Structures are given as C-alpha cells and as structure tokens.
JSON list of C-alpha atoms in Angstrom, two decimals:
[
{"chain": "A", "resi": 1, "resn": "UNK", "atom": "CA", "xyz": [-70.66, 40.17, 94.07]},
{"chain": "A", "resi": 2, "resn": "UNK", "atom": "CA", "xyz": [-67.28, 39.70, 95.59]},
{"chain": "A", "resi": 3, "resn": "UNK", "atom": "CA", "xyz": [-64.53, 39.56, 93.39]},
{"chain": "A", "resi": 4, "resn": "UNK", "atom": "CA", "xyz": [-61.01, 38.99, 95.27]},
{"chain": "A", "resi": 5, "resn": "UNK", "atom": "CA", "xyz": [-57.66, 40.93, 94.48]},
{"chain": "A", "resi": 6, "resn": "UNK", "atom": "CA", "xyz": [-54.33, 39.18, 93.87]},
{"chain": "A", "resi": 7, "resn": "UNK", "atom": "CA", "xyz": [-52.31, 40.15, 97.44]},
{"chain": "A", "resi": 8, "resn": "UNK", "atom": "CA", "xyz": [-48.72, 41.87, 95.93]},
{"chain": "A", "resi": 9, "resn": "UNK", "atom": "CA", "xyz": [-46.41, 41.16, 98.10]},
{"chain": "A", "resi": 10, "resn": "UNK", "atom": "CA", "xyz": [-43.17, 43.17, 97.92]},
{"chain": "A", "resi": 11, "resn": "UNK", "atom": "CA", "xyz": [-40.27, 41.79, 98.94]},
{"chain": "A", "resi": 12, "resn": "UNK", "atom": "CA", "xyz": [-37.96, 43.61, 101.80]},
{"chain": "A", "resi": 13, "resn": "UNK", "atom": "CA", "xyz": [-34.66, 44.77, 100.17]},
{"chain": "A", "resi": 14, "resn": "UNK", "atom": "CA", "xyz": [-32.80, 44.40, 103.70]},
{"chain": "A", "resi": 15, "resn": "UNK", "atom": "CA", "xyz": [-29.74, 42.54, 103.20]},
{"chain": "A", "resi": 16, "resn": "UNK", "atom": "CA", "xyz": [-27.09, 41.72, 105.93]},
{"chain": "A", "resi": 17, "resn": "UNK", "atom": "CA", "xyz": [-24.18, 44.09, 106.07]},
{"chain": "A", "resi": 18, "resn": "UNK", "atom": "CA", "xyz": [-21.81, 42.39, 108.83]},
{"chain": "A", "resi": 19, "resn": "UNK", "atom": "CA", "xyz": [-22.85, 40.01, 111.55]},
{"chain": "A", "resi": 20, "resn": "UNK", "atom": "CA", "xyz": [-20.42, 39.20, 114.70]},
{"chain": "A", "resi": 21, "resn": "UNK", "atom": "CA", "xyz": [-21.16, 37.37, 117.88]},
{"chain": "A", "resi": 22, "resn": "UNK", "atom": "CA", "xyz": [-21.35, 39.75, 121.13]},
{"chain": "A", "resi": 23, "resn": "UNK", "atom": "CA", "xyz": [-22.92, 39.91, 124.62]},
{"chain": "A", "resi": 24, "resn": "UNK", "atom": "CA", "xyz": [-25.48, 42.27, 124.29]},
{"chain": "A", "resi": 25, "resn": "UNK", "atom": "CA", "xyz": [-26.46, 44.86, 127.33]},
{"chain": "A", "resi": 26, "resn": "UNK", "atom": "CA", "xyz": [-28.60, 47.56, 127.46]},
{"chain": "A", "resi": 27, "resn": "UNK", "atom": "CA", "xyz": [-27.94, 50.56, 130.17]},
{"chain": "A", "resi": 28, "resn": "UNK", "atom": "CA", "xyz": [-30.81, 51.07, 132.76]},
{"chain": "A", "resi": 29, "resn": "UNK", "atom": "CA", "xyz": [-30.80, 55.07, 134.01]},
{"chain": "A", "resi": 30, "resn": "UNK", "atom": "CA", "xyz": [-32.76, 53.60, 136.96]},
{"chain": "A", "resi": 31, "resn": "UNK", "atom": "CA", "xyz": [-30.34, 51.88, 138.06]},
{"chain": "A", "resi": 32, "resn": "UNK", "atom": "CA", "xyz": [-27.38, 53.26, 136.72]},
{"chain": "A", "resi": 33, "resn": "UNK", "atom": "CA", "xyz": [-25.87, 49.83, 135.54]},
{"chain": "A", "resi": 34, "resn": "UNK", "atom": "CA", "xyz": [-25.52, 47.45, 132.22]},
{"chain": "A", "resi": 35, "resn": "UNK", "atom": "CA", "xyz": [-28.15, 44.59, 132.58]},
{"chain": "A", "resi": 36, "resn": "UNK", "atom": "CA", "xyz": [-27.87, 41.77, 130.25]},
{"chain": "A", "resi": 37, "resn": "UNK", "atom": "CA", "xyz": [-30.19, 41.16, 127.02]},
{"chain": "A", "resi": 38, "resn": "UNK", "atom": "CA", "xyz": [-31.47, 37.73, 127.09]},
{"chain": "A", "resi": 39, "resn": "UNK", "atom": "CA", "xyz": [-29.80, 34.65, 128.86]},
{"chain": "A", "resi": 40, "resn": "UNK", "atom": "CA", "xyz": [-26.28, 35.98, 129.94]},
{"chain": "A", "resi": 41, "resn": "UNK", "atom": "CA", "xyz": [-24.39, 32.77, 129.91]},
{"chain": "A", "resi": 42, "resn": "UNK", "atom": "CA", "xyz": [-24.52, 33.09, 125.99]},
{"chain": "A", "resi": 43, "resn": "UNK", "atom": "CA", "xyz": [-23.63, 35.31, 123.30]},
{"chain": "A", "resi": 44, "resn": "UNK", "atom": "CA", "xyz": [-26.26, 37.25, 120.71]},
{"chain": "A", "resi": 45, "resn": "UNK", "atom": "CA", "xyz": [-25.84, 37.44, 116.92]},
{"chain": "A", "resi": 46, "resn": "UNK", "atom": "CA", "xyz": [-25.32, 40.62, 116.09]},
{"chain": "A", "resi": 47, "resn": "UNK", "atom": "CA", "xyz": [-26.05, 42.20, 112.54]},
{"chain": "A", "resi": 48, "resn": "UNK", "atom": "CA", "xyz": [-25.90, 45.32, 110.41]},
{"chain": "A", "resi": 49, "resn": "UNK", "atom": "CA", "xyz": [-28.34, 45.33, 108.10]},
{"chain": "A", "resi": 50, "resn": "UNK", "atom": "CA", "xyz": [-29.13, 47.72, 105.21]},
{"chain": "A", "resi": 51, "resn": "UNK", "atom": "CA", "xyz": [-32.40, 48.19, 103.41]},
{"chain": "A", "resi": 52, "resn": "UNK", "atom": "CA", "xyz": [-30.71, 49.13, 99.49]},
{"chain": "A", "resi": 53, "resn": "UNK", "atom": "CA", "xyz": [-34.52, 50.36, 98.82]},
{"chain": "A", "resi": 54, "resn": "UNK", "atom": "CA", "xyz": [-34.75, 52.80, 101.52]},
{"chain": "A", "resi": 55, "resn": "UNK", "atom": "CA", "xyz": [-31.67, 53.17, 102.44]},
{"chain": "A", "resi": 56, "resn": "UNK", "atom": "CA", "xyz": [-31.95, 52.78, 105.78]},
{"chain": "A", "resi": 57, "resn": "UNK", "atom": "CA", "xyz": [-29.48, 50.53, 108.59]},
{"chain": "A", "resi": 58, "resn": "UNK", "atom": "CA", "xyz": [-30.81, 48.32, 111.69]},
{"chain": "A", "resi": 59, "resn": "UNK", "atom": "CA", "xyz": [-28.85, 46.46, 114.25]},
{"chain": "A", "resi": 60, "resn": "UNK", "atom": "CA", "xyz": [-30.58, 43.38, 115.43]},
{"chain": "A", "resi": 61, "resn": "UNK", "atom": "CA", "xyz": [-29.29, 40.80, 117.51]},
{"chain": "A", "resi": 62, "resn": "UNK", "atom": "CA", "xyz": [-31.01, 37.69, 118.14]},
{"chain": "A", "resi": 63, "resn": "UNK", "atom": "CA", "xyz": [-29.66, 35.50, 121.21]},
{"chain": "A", "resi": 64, "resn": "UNK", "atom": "CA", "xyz": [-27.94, 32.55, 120.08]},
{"chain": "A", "resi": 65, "resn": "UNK", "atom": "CA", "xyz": [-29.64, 30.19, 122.93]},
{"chain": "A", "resi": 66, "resn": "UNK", "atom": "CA", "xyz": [-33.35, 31.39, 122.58]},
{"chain": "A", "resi": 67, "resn": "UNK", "atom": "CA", "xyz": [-32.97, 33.10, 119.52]},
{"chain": "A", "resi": 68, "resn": "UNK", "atom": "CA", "xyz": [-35.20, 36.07, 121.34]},
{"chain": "A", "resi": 69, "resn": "UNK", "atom": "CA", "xyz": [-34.65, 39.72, 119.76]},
{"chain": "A", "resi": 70, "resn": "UNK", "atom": "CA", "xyz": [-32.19, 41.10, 122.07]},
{"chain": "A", "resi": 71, "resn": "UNK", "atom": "CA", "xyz": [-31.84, 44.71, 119.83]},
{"chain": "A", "resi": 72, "resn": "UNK", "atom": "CA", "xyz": [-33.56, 46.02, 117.13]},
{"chain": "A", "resi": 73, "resn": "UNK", "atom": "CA", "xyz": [-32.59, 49.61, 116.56]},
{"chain": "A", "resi": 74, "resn": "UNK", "atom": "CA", "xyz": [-32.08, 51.40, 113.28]},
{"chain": "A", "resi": 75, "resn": "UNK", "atom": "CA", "xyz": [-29.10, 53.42, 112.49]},
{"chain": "A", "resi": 76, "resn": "UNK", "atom": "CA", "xyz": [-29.46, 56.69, 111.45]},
{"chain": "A", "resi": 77, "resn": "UNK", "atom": "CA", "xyz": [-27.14, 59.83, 110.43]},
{"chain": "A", "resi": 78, "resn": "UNK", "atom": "CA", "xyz": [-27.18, 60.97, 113.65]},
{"chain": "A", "resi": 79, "resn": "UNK", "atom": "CA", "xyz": [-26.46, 58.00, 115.38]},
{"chain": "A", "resi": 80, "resn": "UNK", "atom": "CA", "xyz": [-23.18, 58.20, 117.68]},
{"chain": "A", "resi": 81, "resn": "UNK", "atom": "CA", "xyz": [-21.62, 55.05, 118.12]},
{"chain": "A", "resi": 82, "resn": "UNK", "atom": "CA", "xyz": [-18.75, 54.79, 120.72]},
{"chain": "A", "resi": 83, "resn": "UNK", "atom": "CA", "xyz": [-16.02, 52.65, 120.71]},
{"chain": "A", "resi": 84, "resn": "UNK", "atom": "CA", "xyz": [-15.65, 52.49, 124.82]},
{"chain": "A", "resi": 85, "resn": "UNK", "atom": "CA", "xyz": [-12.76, 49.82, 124.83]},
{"chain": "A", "resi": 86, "resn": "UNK", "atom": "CA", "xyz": [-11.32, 48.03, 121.72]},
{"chain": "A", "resi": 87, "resn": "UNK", "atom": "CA", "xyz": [-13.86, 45.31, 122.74]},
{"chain": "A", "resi": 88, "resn": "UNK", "atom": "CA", "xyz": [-16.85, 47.41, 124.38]},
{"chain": "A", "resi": 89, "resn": "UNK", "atom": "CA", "xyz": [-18.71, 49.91, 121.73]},
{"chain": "A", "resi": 90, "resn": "UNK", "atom": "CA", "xyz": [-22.47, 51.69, 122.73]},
{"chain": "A", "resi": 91, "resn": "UNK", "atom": "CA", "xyz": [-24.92, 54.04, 121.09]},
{"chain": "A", "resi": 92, "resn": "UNK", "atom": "CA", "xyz": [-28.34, 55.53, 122.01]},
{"chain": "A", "resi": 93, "resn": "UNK", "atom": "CA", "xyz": [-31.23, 54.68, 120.06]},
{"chain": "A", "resi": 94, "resn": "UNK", "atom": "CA", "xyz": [-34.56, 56.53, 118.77]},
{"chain": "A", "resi": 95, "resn": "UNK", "atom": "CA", "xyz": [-36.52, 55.71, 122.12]},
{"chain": "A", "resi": 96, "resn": "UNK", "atom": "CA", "xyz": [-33.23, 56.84, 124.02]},
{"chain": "A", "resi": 97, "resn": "UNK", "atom": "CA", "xyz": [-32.07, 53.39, 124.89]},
{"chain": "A", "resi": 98, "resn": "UNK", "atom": "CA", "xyz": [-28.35, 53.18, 125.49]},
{"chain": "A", "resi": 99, "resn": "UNK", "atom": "CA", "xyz": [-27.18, 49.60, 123.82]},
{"chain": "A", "resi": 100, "resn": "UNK", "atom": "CA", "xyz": [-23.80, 48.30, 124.13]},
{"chain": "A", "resi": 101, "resn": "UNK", "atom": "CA", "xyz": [-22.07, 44.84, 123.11]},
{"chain": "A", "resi": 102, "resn": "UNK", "atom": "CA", "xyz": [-19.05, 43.16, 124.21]},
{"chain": "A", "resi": 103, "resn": "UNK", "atom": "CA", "xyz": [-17.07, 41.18, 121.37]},
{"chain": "A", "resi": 104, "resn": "UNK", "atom": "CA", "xyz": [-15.80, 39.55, 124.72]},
{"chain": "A", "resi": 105, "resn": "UNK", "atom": "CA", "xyz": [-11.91, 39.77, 123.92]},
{"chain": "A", "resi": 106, "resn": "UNK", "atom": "CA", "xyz": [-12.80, 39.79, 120.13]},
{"chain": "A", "resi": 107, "resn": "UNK", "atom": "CA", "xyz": [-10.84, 42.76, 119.05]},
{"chain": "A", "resi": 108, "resn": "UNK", "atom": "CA", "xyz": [-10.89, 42.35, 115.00]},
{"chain": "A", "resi": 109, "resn": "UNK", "atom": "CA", "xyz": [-14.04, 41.45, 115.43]},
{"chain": "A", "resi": 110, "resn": "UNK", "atom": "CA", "xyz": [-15.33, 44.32, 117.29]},
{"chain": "A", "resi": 111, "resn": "UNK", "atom": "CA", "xyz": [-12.94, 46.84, 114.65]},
{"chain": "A", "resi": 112, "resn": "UNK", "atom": "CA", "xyz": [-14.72, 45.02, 111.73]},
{"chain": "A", "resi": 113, "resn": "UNK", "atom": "CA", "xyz": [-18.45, 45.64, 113.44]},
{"chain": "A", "resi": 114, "resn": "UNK", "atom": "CA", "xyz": [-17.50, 49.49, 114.19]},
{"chain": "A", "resi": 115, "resn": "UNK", "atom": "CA", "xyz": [-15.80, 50.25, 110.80]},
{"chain": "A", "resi": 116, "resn": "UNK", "atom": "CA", "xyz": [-19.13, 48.67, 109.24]},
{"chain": "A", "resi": 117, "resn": "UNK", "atom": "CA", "xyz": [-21.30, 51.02, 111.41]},
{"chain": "A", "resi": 118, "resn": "UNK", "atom": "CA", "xyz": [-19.05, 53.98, 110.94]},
{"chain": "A", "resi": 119, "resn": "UNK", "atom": "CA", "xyz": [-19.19, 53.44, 107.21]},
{"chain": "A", "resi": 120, "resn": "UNK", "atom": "CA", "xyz": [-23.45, 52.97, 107.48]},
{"chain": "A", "resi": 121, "resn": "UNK", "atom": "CA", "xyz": [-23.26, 56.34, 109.45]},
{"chain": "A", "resi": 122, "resn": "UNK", "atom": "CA", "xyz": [-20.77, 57.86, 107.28]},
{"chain": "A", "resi": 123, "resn": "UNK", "atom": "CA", "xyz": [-22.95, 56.77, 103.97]},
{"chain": "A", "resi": 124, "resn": "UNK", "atom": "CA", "xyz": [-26.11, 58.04, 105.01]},
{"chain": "A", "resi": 125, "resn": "UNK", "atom": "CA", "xyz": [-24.66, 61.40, 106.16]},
{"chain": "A", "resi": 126, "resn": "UNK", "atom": "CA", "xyz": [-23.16, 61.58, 102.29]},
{"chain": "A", "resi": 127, "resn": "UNK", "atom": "CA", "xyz": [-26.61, 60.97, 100.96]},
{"chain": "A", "resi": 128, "resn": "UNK", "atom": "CA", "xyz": [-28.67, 63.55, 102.71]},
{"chain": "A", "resi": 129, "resn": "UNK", "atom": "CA", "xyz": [-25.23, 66.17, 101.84]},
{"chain": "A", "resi": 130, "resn": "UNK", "atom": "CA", "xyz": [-27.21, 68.62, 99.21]},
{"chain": "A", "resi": 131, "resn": "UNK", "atom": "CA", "xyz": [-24.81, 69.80, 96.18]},
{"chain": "A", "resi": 132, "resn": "UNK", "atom": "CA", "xyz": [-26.18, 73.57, 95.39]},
{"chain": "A", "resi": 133, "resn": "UNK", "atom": "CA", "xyz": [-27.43, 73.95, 91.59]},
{"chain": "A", "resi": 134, "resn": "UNK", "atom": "CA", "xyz": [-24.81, 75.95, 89.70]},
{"chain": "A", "resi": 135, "resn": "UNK", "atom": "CA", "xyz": [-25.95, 79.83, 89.12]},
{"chain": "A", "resi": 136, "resn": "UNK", "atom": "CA", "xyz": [-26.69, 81.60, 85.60]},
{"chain": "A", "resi": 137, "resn": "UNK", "atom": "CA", "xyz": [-25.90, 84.01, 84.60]},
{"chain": "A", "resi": 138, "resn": "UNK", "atom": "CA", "xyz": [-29.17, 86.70, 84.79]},
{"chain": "A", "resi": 139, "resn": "UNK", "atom": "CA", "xyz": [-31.23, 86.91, 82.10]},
{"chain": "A", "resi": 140, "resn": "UNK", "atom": "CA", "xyz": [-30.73, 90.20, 81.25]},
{"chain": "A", "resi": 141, "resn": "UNK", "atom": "CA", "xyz": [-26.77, 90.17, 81.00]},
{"chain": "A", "resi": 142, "resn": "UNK", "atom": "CA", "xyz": [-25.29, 90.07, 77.46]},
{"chain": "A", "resi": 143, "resn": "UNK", "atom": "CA", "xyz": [-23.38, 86.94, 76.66]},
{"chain": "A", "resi": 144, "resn": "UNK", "atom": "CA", "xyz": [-20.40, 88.56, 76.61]},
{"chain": "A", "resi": 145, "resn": "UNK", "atom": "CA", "xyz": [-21.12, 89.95, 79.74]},
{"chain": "A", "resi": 146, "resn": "UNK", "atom": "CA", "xyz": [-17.74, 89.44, 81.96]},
{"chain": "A", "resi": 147, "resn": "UNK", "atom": "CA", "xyz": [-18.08, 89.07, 85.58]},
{"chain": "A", "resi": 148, "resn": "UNK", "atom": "CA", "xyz": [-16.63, 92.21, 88.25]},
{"chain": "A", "resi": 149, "resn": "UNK", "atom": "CA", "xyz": [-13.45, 91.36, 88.90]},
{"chain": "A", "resi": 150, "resn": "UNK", "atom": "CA", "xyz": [-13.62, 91.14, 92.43]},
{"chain": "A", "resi": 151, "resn": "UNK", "atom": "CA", "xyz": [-10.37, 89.52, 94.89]},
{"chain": "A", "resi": 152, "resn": "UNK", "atom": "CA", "xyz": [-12.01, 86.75, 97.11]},
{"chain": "A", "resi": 153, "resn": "UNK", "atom": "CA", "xyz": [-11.70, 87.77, 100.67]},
{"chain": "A", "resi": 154, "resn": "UNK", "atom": "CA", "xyz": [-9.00, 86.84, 102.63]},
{"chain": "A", "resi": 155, "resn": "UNK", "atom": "CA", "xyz": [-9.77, 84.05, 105.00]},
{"chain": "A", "resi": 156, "resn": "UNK", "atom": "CA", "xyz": [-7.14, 81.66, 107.27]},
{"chain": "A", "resi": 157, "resn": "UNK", "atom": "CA", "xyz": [-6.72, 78.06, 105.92]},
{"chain": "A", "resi": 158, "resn": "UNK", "atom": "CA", "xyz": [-9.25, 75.76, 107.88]},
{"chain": "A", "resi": 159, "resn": "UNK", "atom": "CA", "xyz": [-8.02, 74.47, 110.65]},
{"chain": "A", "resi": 160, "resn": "UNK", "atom": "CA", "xyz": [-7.76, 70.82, 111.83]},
{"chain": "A", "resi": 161, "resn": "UNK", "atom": "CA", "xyz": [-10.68, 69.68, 114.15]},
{"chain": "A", "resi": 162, "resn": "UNK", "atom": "CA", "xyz": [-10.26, 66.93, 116.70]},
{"chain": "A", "resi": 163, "resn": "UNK", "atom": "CA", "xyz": [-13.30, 64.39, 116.61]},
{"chain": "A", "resi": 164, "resn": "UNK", "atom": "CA", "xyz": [-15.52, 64.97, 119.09]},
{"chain": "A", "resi": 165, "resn": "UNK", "atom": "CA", "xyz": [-16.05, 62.69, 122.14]},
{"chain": "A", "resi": 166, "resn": "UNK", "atom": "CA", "xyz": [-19.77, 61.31, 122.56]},
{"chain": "A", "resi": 167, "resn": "UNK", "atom": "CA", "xyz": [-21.53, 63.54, 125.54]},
{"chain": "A", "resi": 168, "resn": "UNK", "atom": "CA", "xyz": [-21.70, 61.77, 128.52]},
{"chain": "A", "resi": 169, "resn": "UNK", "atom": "CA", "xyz": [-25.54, 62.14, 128.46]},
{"chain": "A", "resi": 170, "resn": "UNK", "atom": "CA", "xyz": [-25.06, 59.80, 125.34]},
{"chain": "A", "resi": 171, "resn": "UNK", "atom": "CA", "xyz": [-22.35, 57.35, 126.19]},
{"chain": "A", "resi": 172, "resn": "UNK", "atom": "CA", "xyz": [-22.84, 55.82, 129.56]},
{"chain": "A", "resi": 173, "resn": "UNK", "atom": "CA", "xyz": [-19.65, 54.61, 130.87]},
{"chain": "A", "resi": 174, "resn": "UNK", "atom": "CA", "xyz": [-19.20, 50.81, 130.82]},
{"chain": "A", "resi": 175, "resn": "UNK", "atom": "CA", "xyz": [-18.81, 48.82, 133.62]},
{"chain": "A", "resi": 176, "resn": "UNK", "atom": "CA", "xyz": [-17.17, 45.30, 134.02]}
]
C-alpha cells in the first residue's frame, strides 16, 4: 500500500543586498543598439541579491508597471561590471547578454548599486583565493635540524598596476 512522505521544503537563503530604481536595457549585437526591457515609459526595480547558503549573487529587476522580470542574471567572480557614465553601468552575463541600467540622473544611487556589486564580485573572488597549507619539515630531518641558510633572490618591488578597462567585446558602448 501507499504510504505518503512529508514534502521538506527548504527554504531559499537569498536575501536582498541593495535594490535601486533604473531603466533597464539590454544590448542587441543584431542591431548594434540598447533596446528597452519591458515598458520604457517606466523604471525597473533593480536588486542585488545574495544566497548566504551558496554563496552566490543575482541581479533581478522586475518592472515597476507590469512587474515582468526584466533581468535575472547571477553574478559571478568573473563578472565585469562597467561603470560607463556615473549614471550608465553594463556587464555581460552567462548566456553573453550585455545588460545595462540607467539610474536616470541618479548618481548616489548608481555609486551605491556599483560599490554593492563591486563588493559581491570582490567577495566571491576572496572566497575561491586558496591559502597554501604550511610545509614540514621532512620526516627524516632531526628536530634540531636548521634550515640552509640561503639569501632570497633579489627581485624589484612590485610595481603599481592600472585597473584594467572592460574589452570592448564585453562593454558595448552606450548610447543616448
């Protein structure tokens, strides 16, 4: 005979990060123009959220209108968000999609959105960072055993890198 199961549920661990309001485009390669995600005569809700179980990021934005899904892309290590304008920032996706939203004049709010993502980016990059396991000494050296004194090599102080600019093959430039 049948006997049924209790159904466990687990419950998603995704909590919002950072939300702001932003017209949301996506860039078609077809084309080569920004069209408009959802109704463009309103703004989307945009929002950073993080998973704490997985620790994983998403950006969805839901149209404030229709409420349709107007991104849903996770974040990931490699992501490379660009900050176009102060008010204009883009990044490609998984699937390749190049999204970009306008905080339409909204600087802080567009600084706010970025630092969040940078810091998302900047987190996840930290976590997959492997710290190497410290060496023993081998087995078969005495305790008292002290190391060849050897002089490090010389090397030249590191040197100052510049940030890099996103590719263009990854950054589509924005249009008005």
């Amino acid at each position: 005979s049948f006997v049924p199961r209790k159904l466990i549920i687990t419950k998603m661990s995704e909590a919002p990060v950072i939300a702001a309001d932003a017209y949301v485009v996506q860039f078609n390669t077809a084309s080569n123009k920004w069209e408009a995600q959802g109704p463009a005569t309103a703004p989307s809700r945009v929002t950073l959220y993080h998973n704490t179980s997985a620790d994983t990021y998403r950006v969805v934005a839901r149209h404030t209108v229709d409420k349709s899904v107007t991104i849903n892309a996770n974040i990931l290590k490699s992501t490379v968000y660009h900050r176009a304008t102060a008010t204009f920032h883009q990044w490609r996706d998984t699937r390749g999609a190049v999204h970009g939203i306008n905080f339409n004049k909204d600087a802080a709010s567009a600084e706010r959105f970025g630092a969040a993502i940078d810091t998302a980016i900047a987190g996840l990059a930290q976590a997959d960072a492997v710290v190497p396991p410290p060496t023993a000494p081998p087995a078969s050296a005495p305790p008292s055993a002290a190391p060849p004194a050897t002089a490090p090599p010389a090397t030249a102080p590191p040197t100052a890198v510049p940030p890099a600019q996103a590719p263009p093959s990854q950054a589509p430039p924005a249009q008005a």
